[in-house]
mmCIF file of C-alpha atoms in Angstrom:
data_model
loop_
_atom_site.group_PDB
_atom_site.id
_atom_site.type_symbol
_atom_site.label_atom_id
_atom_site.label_comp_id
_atom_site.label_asym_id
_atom_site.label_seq_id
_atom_site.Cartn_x
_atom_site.Cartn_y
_atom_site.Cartn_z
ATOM 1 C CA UNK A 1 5.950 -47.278 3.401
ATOM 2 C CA UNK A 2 8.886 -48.246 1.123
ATOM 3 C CA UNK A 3 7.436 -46.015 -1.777
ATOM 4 C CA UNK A 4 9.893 -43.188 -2.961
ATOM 5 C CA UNK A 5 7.125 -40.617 -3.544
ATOM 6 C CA UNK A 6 7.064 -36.642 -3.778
ATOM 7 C CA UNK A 7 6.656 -35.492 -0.540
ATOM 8 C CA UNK A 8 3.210 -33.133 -1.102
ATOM 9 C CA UNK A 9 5.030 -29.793 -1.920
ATOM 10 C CA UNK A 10 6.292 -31.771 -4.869
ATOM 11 C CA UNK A 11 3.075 -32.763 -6.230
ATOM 12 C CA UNK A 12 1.910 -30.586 -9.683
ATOM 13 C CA UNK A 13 -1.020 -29.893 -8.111
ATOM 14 C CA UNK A 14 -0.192 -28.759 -4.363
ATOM 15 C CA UNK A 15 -1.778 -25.204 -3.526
ATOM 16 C CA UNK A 16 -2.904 -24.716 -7.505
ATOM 17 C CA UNK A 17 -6.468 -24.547 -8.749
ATOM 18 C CA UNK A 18 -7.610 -26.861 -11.478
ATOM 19 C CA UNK A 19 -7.205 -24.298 -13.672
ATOM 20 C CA UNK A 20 -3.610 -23.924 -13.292
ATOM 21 C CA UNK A 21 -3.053 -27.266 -13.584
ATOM 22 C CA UNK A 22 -4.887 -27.810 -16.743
ATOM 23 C CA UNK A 23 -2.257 -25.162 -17.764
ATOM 24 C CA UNK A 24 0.889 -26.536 -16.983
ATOM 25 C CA UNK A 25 -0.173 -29.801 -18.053
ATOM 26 C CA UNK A 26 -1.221 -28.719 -21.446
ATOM 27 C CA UNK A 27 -5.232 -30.281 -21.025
ATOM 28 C CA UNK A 28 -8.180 -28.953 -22.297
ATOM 29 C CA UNK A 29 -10.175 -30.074 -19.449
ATOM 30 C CA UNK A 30 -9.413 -31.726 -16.331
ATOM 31 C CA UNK A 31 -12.122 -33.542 -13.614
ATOM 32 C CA UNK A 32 -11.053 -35.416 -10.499
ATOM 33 C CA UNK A 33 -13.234 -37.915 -9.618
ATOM 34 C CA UNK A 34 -14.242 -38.143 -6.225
ATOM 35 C CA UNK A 35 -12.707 -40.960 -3.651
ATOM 36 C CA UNK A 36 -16.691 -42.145 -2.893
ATOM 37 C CA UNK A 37 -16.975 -42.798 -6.358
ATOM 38 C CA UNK A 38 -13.465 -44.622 -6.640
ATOM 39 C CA UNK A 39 -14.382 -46.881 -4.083
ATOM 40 C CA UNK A 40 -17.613 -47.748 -5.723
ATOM 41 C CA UNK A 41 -16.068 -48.247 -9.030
ATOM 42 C CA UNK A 42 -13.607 -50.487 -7.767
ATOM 43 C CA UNK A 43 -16.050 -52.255 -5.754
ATOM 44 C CA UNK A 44 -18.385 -52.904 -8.913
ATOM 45 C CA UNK A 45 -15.618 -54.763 -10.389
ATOM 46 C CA UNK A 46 -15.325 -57.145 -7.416
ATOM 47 C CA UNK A 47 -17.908 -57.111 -4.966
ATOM 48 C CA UNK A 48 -15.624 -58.607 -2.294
ATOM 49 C CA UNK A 49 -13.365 -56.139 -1.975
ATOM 50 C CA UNK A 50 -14.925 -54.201 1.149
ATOM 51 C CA UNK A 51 -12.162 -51.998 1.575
ATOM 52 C CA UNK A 52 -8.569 -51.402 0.560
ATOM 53 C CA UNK A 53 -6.178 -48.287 1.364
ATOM 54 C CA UNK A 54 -6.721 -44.908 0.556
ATOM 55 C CA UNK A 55 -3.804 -43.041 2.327
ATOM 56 C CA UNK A 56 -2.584 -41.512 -0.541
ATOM 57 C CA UNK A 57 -6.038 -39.561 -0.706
ATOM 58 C CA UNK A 58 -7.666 -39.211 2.553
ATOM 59 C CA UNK A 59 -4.363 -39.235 4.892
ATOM 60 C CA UNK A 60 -5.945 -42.437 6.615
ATOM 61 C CA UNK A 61 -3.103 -44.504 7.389
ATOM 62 C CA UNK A 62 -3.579 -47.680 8.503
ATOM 63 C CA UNK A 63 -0.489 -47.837 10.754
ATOM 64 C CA UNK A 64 -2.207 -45.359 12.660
ATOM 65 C CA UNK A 65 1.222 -43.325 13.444
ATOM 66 C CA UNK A 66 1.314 -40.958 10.646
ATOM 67 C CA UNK A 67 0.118 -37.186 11.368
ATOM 68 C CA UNK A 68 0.800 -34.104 9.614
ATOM 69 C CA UNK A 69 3.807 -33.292 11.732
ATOM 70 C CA UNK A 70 5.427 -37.080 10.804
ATOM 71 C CA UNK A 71 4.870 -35.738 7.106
ATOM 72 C CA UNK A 72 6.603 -32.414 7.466
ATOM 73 C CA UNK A 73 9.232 -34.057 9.087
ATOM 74 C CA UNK A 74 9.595 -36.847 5.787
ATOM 75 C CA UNK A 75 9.225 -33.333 3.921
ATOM 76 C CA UNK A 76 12.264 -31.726 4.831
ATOM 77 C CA UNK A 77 14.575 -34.791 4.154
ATOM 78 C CA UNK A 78 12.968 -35.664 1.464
ATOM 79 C CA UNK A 79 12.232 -33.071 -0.753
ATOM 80 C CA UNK A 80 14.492 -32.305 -3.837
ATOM 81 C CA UNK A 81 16.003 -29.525 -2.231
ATOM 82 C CA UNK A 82 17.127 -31.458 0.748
ATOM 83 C CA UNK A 83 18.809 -33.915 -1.553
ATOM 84 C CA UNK A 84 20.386 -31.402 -3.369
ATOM 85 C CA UNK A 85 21.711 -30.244 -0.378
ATOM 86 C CA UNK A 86 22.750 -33.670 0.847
ATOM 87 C CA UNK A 87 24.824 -34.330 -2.494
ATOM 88 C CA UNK A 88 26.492 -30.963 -2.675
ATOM 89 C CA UNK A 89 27.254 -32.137 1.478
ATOM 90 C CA UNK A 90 28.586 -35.504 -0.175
ATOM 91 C CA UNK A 91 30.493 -33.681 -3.122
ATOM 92 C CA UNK A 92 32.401 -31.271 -1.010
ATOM 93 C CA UNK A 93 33.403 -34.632 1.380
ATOM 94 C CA UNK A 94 34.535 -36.368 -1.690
ATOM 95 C CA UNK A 95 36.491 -33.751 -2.756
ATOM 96 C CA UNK A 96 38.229 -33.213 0.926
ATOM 97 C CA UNK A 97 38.708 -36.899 0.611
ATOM 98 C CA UNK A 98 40.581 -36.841 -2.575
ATOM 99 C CA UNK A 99 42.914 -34.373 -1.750
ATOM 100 C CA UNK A 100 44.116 -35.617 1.431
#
């Protein structure tokens, strides 16, 4: 979708409770609001707006052609580790390079 984003494992909150969170974040409290009530707050700023995408929340893509196995995939050359990887792959060819 041309949006360099964390990949889910990434995310602060991915498999922590809301406690946690609050934790590593350093809050005193911390609420998510639910995506119903998004929607109707964004709608009682403009009326018109009958719907707009939510992928990032409900996994509802509108290209319909994204599925959980699509995001793994993205996952695992993606992540931070697989970039590490990748670098320390173009590193080592640099340095191969050089010294031929």
């Amino acid at each position: 979708y041309g949006i360099d984003m964390p990949t889910a494992n990434e995310l602060i909150a991915h498999g922590r409770e809301v406690d946690e969170i609050r934790q590593i974040i350093g809050a005193d409290g911390l609420i998510f609001q639910d995506l119903n009530d998004l929607i109707d707050a964004v709608r009682a700023e403009n009326p018109d707006i009958q719907q707009f995408e939510c992928s990032v929340f409900n996994g509802i893509y509108v290209t319909k052609d994204v599925d959980q196995q699509y995001l793994d995939y993205l996952d695992s050359l993606r992540n931070d580790d697989a970039k590490a990887v990748q670098l320390q792959n173009d590193l080592e060819s640099l340095e191969m390079h050089n010294e031929g």
